[in-house]
Coordinates of C-alpha atoms and ligand atoms in Angstrom, one line a residue:
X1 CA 0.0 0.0 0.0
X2 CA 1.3 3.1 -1.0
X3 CA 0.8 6.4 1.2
X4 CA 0.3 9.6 -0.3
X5 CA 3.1 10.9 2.0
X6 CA 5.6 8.7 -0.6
X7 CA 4.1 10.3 -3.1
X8 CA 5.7 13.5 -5.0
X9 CA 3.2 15.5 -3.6
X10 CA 2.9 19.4 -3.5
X11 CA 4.2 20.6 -0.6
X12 CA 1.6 22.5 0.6
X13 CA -1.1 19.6 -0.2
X14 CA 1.2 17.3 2.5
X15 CA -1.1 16.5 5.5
X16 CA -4.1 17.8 4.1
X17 CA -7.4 16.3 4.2
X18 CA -10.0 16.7 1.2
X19 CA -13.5 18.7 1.8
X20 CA -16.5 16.6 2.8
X21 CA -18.7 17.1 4.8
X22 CA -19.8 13.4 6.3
X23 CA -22.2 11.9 3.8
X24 CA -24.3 9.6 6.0
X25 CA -27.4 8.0 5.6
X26 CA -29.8 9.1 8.7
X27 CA -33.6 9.9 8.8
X28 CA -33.5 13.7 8.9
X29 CA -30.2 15.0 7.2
X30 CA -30.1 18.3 7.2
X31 CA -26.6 18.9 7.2
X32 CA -25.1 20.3 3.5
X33 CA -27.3 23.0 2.6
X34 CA -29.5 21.0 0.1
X35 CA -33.4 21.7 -0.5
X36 CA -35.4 19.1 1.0
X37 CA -37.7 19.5 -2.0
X38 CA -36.9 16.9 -5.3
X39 CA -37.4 18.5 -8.7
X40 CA -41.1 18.4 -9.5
X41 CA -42.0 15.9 -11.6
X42 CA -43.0 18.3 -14.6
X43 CA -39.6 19.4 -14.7
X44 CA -38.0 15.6 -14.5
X45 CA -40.1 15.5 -17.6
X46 CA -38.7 18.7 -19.5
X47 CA -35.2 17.1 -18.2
X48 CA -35.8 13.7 -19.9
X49 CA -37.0 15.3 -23.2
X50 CA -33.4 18.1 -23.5
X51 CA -31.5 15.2 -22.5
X52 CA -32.6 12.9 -25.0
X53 CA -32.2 16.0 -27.4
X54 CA -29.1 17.0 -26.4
X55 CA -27.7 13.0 -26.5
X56 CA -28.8 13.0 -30.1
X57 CA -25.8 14.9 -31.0
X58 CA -23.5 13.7 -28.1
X59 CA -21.0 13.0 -30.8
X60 CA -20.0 16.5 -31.1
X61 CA -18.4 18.5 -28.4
X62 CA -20.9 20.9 -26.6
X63 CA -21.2 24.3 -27.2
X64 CA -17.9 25.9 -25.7
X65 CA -19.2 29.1 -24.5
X66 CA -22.6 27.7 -23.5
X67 CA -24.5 31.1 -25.1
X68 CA -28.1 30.1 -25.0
X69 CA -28.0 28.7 -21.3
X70 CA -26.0 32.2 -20.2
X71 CA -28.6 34.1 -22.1
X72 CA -31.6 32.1 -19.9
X73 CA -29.4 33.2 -16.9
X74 CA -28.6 37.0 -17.8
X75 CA -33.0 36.6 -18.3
X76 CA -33.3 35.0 -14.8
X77 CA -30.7 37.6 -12.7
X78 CA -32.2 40.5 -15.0
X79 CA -35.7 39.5 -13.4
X80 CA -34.8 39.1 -10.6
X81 CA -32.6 41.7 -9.4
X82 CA -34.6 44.4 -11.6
X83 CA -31.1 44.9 -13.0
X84 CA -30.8 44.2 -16.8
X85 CA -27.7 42.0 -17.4
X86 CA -26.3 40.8 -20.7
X87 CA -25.2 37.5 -21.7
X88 CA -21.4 38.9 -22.3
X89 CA -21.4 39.5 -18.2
X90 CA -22.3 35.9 -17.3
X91 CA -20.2 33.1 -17.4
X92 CA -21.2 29.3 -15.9
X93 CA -19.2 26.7 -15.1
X94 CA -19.7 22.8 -13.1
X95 CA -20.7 24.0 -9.5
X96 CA -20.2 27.6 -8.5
X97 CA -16.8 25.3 -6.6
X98 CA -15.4 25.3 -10.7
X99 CA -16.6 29.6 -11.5
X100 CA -14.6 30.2 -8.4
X101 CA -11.4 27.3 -8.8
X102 CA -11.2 29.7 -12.6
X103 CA -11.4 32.9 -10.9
X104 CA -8.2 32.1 -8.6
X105 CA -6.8 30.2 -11.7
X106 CA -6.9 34.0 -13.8
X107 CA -6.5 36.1 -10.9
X108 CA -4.5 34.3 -7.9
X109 CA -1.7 31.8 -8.3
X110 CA 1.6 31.4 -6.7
X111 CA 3.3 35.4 -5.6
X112 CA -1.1 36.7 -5.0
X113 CA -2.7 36.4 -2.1
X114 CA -6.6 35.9 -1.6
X115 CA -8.2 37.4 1.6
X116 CA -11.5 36.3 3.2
X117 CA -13.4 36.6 6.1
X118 CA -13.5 33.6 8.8
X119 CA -15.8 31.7 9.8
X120 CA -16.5 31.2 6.4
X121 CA -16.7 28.9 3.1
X122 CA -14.3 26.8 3.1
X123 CA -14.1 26.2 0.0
X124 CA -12.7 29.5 -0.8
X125 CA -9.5 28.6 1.0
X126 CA -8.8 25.3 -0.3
X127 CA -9.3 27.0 -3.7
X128 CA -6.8 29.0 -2.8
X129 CA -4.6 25.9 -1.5
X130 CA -5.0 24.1 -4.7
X131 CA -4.2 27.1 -7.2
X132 CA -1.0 27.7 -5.3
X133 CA -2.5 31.5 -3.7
X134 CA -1.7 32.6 -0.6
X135 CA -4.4 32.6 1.7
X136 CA -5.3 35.6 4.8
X137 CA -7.8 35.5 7.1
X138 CA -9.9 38.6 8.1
X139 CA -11.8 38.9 11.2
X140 CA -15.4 38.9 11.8
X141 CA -17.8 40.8 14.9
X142 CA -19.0 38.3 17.6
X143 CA -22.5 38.6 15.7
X144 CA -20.6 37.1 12.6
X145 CA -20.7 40.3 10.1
X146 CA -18.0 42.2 9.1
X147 CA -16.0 45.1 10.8
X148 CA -15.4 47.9 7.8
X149 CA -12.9 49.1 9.8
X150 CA -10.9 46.2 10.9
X151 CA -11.5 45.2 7.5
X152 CA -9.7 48.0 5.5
X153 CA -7.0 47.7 8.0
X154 CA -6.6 43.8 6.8
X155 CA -6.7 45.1 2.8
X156 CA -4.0 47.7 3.2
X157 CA -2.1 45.4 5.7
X158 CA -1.8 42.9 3.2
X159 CA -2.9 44.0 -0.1
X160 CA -4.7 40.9 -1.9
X161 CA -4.9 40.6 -5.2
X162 CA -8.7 38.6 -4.6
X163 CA -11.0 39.4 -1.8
X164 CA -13.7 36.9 -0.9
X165 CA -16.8 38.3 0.8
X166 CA -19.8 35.4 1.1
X167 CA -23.2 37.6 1.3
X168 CA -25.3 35.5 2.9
X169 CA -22.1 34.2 4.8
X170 CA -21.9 30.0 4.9
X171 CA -21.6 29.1 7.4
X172 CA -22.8 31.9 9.8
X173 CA -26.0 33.2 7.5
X174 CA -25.4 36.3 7.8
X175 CA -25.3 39.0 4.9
X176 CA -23.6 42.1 4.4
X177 CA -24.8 45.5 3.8
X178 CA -24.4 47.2 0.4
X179 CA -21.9 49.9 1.9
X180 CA -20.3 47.4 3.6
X181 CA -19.5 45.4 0.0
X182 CA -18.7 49.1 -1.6
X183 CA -16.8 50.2 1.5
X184 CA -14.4 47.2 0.8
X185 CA -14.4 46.9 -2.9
X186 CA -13.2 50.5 -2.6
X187 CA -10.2 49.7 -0.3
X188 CA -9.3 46.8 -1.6
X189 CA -8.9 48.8 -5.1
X190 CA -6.8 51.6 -3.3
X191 CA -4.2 49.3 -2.1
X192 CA -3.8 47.4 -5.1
X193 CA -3.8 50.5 -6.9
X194 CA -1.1 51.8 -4.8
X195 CA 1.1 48.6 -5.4
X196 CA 0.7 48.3 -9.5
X197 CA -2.2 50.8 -10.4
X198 CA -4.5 48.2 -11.6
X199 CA -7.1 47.2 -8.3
X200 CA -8.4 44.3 -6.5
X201 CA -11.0 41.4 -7.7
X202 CA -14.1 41.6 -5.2
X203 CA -16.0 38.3 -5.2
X204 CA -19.3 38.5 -3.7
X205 CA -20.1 34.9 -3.2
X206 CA -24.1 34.5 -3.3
X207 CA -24.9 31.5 -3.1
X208 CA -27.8 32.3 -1.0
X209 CA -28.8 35.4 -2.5
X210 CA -32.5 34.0 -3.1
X211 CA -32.8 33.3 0.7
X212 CA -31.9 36.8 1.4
X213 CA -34.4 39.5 3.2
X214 CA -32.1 41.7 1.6
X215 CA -31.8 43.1 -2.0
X216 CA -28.8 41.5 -4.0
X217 CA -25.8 43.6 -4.3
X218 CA -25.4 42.1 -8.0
X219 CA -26.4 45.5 -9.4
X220 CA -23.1 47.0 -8.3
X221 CA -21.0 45.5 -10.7
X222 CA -22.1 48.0 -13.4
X223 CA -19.1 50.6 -13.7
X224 CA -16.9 48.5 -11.6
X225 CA -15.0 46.2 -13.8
X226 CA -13.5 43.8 -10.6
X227 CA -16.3 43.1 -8.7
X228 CA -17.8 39.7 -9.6
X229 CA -21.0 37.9 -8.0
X230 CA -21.2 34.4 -7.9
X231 CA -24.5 32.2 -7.8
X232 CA -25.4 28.4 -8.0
X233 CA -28.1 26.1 -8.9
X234 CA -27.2 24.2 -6.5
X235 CA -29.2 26.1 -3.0
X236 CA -32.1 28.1 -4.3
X237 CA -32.8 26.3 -7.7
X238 CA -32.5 22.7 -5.4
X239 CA -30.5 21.0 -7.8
X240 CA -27.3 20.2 -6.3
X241 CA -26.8 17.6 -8.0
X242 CA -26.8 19.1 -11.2
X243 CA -23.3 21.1 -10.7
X244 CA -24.3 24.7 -12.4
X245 CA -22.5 27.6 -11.2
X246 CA -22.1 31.0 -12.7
X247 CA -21.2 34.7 -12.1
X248 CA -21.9 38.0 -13.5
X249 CA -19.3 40.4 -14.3
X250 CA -17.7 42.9 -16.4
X251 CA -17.4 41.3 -19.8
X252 CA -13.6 42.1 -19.4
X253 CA -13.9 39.4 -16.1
X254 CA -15.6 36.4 -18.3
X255 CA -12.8 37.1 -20.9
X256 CA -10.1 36.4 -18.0
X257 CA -11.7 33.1 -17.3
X258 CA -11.7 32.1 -20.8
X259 CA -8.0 32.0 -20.9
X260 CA -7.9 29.0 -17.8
X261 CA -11.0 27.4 -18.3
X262 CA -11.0 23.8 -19.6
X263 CA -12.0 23.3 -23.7
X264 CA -16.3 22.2 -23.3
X265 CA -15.7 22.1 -19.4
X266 CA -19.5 22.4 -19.0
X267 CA -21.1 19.3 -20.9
X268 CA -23.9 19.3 -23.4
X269 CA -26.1 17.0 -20.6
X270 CA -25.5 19.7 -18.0
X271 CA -26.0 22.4 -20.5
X272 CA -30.0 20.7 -21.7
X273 CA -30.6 20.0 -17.9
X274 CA -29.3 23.3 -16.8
X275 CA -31.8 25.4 -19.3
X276 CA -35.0 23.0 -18.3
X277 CA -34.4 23.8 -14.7
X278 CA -34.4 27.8 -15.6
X279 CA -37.9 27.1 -17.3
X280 CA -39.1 26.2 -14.0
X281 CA -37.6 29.4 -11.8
X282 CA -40.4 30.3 -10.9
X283 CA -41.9 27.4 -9.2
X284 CA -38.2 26.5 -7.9
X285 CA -38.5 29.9 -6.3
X286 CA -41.9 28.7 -5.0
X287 CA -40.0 26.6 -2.6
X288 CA -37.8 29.1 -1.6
X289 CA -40.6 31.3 -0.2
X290 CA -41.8 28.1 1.4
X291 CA -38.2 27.7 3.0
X292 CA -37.7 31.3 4.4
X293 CA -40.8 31.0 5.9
X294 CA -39.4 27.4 7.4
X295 CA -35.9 28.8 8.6
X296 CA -37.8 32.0 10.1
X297 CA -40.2 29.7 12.5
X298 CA -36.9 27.2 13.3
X299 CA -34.9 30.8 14.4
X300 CA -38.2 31.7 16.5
X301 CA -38.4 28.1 17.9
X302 CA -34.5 27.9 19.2
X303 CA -34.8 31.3 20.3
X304 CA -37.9 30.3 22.3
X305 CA -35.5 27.1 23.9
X306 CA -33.2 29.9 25.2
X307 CA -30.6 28.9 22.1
X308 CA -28.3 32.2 20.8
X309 CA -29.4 31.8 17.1
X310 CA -27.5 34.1 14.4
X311 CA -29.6 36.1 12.2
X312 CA -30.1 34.0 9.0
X313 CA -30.1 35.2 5.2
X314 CA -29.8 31.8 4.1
X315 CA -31.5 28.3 4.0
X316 CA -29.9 27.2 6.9
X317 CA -29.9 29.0 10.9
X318 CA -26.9 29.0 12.9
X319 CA -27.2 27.9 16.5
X320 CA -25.7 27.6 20.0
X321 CA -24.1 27.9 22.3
X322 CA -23.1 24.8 23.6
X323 CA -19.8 24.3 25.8
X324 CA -19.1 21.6 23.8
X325 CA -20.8 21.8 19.9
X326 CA -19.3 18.1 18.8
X327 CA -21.4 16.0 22.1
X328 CA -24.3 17.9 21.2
X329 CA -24.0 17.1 17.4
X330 CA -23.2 13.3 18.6
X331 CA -26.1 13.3 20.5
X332 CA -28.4 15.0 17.4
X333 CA -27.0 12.1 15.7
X334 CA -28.3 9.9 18.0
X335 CA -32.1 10.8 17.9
X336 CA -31.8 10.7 14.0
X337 CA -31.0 13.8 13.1
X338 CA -27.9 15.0 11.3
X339 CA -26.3 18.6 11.1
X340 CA -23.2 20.3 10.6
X341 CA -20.3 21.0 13.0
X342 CA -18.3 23.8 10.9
X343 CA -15.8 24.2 13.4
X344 CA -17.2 27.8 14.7
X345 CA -16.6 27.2 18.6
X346 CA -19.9 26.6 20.4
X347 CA -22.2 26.5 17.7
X348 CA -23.6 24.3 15.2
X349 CA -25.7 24.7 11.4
X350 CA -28.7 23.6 10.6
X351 CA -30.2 23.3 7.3
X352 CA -34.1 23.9 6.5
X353 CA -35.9 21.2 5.7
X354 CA -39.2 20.1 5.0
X355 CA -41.7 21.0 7.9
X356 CA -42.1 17.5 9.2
X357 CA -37.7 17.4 9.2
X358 CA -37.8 21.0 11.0
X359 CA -39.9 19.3 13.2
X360 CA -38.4 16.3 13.7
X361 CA -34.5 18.4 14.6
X362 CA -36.5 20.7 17.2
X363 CA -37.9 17.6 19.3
X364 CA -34.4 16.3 19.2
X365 CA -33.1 19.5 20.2
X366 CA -35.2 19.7 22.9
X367 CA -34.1 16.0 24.0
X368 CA -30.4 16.8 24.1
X369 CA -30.5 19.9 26.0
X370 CA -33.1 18.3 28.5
X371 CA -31.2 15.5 28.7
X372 CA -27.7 17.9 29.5
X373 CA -30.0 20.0 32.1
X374 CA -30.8 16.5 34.1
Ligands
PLP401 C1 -23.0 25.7 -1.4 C2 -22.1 26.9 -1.7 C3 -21.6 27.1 -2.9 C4 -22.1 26.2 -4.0 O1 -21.2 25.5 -4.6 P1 -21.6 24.7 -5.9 O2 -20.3 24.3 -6.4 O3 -22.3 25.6 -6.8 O4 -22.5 23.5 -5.5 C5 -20.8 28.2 -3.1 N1 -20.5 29.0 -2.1 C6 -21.0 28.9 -0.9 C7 -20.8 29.9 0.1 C8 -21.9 27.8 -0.6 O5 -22.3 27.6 0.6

């Protein structure tokens, strides 16, 4: 058996352990941020028929720049941010994991530095890892938002070339106010400015935009060429499964990741499946109505145990505290019920489920912290 240790491993991959969350198999999982919801079965439908369309001409390679399915996105942010986007500003990719792996690929690399704000996705630091960019991590409040001025003092401190701020923050839930994401973008493009006279790439990661009680900030890339949101299919659009990420952009910024991103990196099946899902937004974003009003009563119903619950902008409500968050996740476990430890001392994340999961995670809350009080 050979160990990865023998092999001629990266330095800084030495030690390391991959992403994952634990996939197990438990009655109520509610523990990676997916909808509880499957597709509807019109839409498994409108699926079968692209698919079997698109596999008609599976001998060719896809379409490389995936046009028509950025267009039916540029449609989809345009109506719903009120903020008309072209297709030139959109770009997709496998996962919003592969738009952000090609932003670091164009922007970061070995000699940059990427900057983000902990606790958060930790994803955008492995990226980082695994694209050979230097990684910093910023400071957030006790309440889990960001500091404009601590912040600032972090950008001119160090002077990244990439600055990650995830609005509504995995895995805290909270988002960040608009002056917050200008105050930033604005520092971060005065030191870079100062160092080579060419700015700072802003990445708003919104994944959860759609969960949001506030307005997207997507609107603000207009007139500022380095600030880039990011979205998914895979939270609001329940299709996790799928792998459909994209971001809008400056034009300029989809150019850049044309120059790393893999020849027909997003297949023709993805593509077909992609474009019947956007058919559907608007009873996909039924759900998501349906899930706000979920993870507000499961915020109201810890609160009510005497729980500290962090304000949530996202499909899932972080919760605590607990002297010690891993027992109490054991014991969730235990009664069924499976959610995430993210590491963020004393507290634990919950994703919203269906009513009768919700349900189901508050009686076994209310088990574990009887059963601690006896
Ligand atoms: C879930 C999540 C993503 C989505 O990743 P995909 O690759 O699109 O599935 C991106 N960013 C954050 C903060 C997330 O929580």
């Amino acid at each position: 058996m050979t160990g990865i240790d023998q092999l001629p491993l990266r330095d800084e991959l030495r030690g390391k352990s991959p992403y994952g969350a634990p996939q197990l198999h438990v009655p109520v999982q509610l523990n990676t941020n997916e909808s509880p919801h499957p597709l509807p079965e019109a839409l498994v439908r409108r699926i079968a028929e692209r698919v079997a369309e698109a596999a008609r001409t599976l001998n060719r390679y896809p379409d490389r720049d995936a046009v028509a399915l950025r267009a039916q996105l540029a449609a989809y942010l345009t109506a719903t941010t009120g903020h008309p986007l072209d297709p030139a500003q959109v770009w997709a990719a496998n996962g919003s994991n592969e738009v952000l792996q090609q932003l670091l690929q164009a922007f970061g690399g070995p000699g940059r530095t990427a900057l983000g704000f902990d606790p958060s996705y930790s994803m955008h630091s492995l990226i980082a890892r695994g694209t050979g960019t230097g990684w910093i991590s910023g400071p957030r409040t006790e309440e889990f938002g960001v500091d404009v001025a601590a912040a600032e003092a972090v950008i001119r401190a160090h002077r990244p070339e990439v600055v990650f701020l995830c609005s509504p923050n995995n895995p805290t839930g909270t988002a960040l106010p608009a002056e917050t994401i200008l105050a930033l973008y604005e520092a971060a493009q005065d030191a870079r400015r100062a160092v080579d006279g060419r700015g700072a790439l802003v990445v708003v990661d919104e994944a959860y935009a759609e969960f949001s009680h506030r307005p997207s900030t997507l609107p603000l890339i207009e007139g500022r060429p380095t600030l880039v949101h990011t979205r998914t299919m895979s939270k609001a659009f329940g299709a996790a499964g799928l792998r459909l990420g994209y971001l809008a952009a400056d034009p300029a910024v989809v150019d850049a990741v044309q120059l790393v991103r893999l020849p027909y990196h997003l297949s023709a099946v993805t593509q077909a499946t992609a474009s019947a899902a956007l058919e559907f937004a608007d009873t996909l974003l039924g759900f998501v109505e349906e899930l706000k009003a979920e993870r507000d009563r499961v915020v109201e119903e810890l609160r009510a145990l005497g729980l500290d619950v962090t304000v949530s902008d996202a499909n899932f409500v972080q919760f605590g505290r607990f002297a010690d968050a891993g027992a109490v996740w054991r014991r969730l476990l235990d009664h069924g019920v499976l959610v995430r430890d993210n590491g963020v001392p004393g507290r634990l994340r919950v994703t919203t489920g269906t009513r009768a999961e919700n349900d189901a995670f508050l009686d076994a809350v209310r088990a574990v912290t009887k059963e601690s009080d006896e």
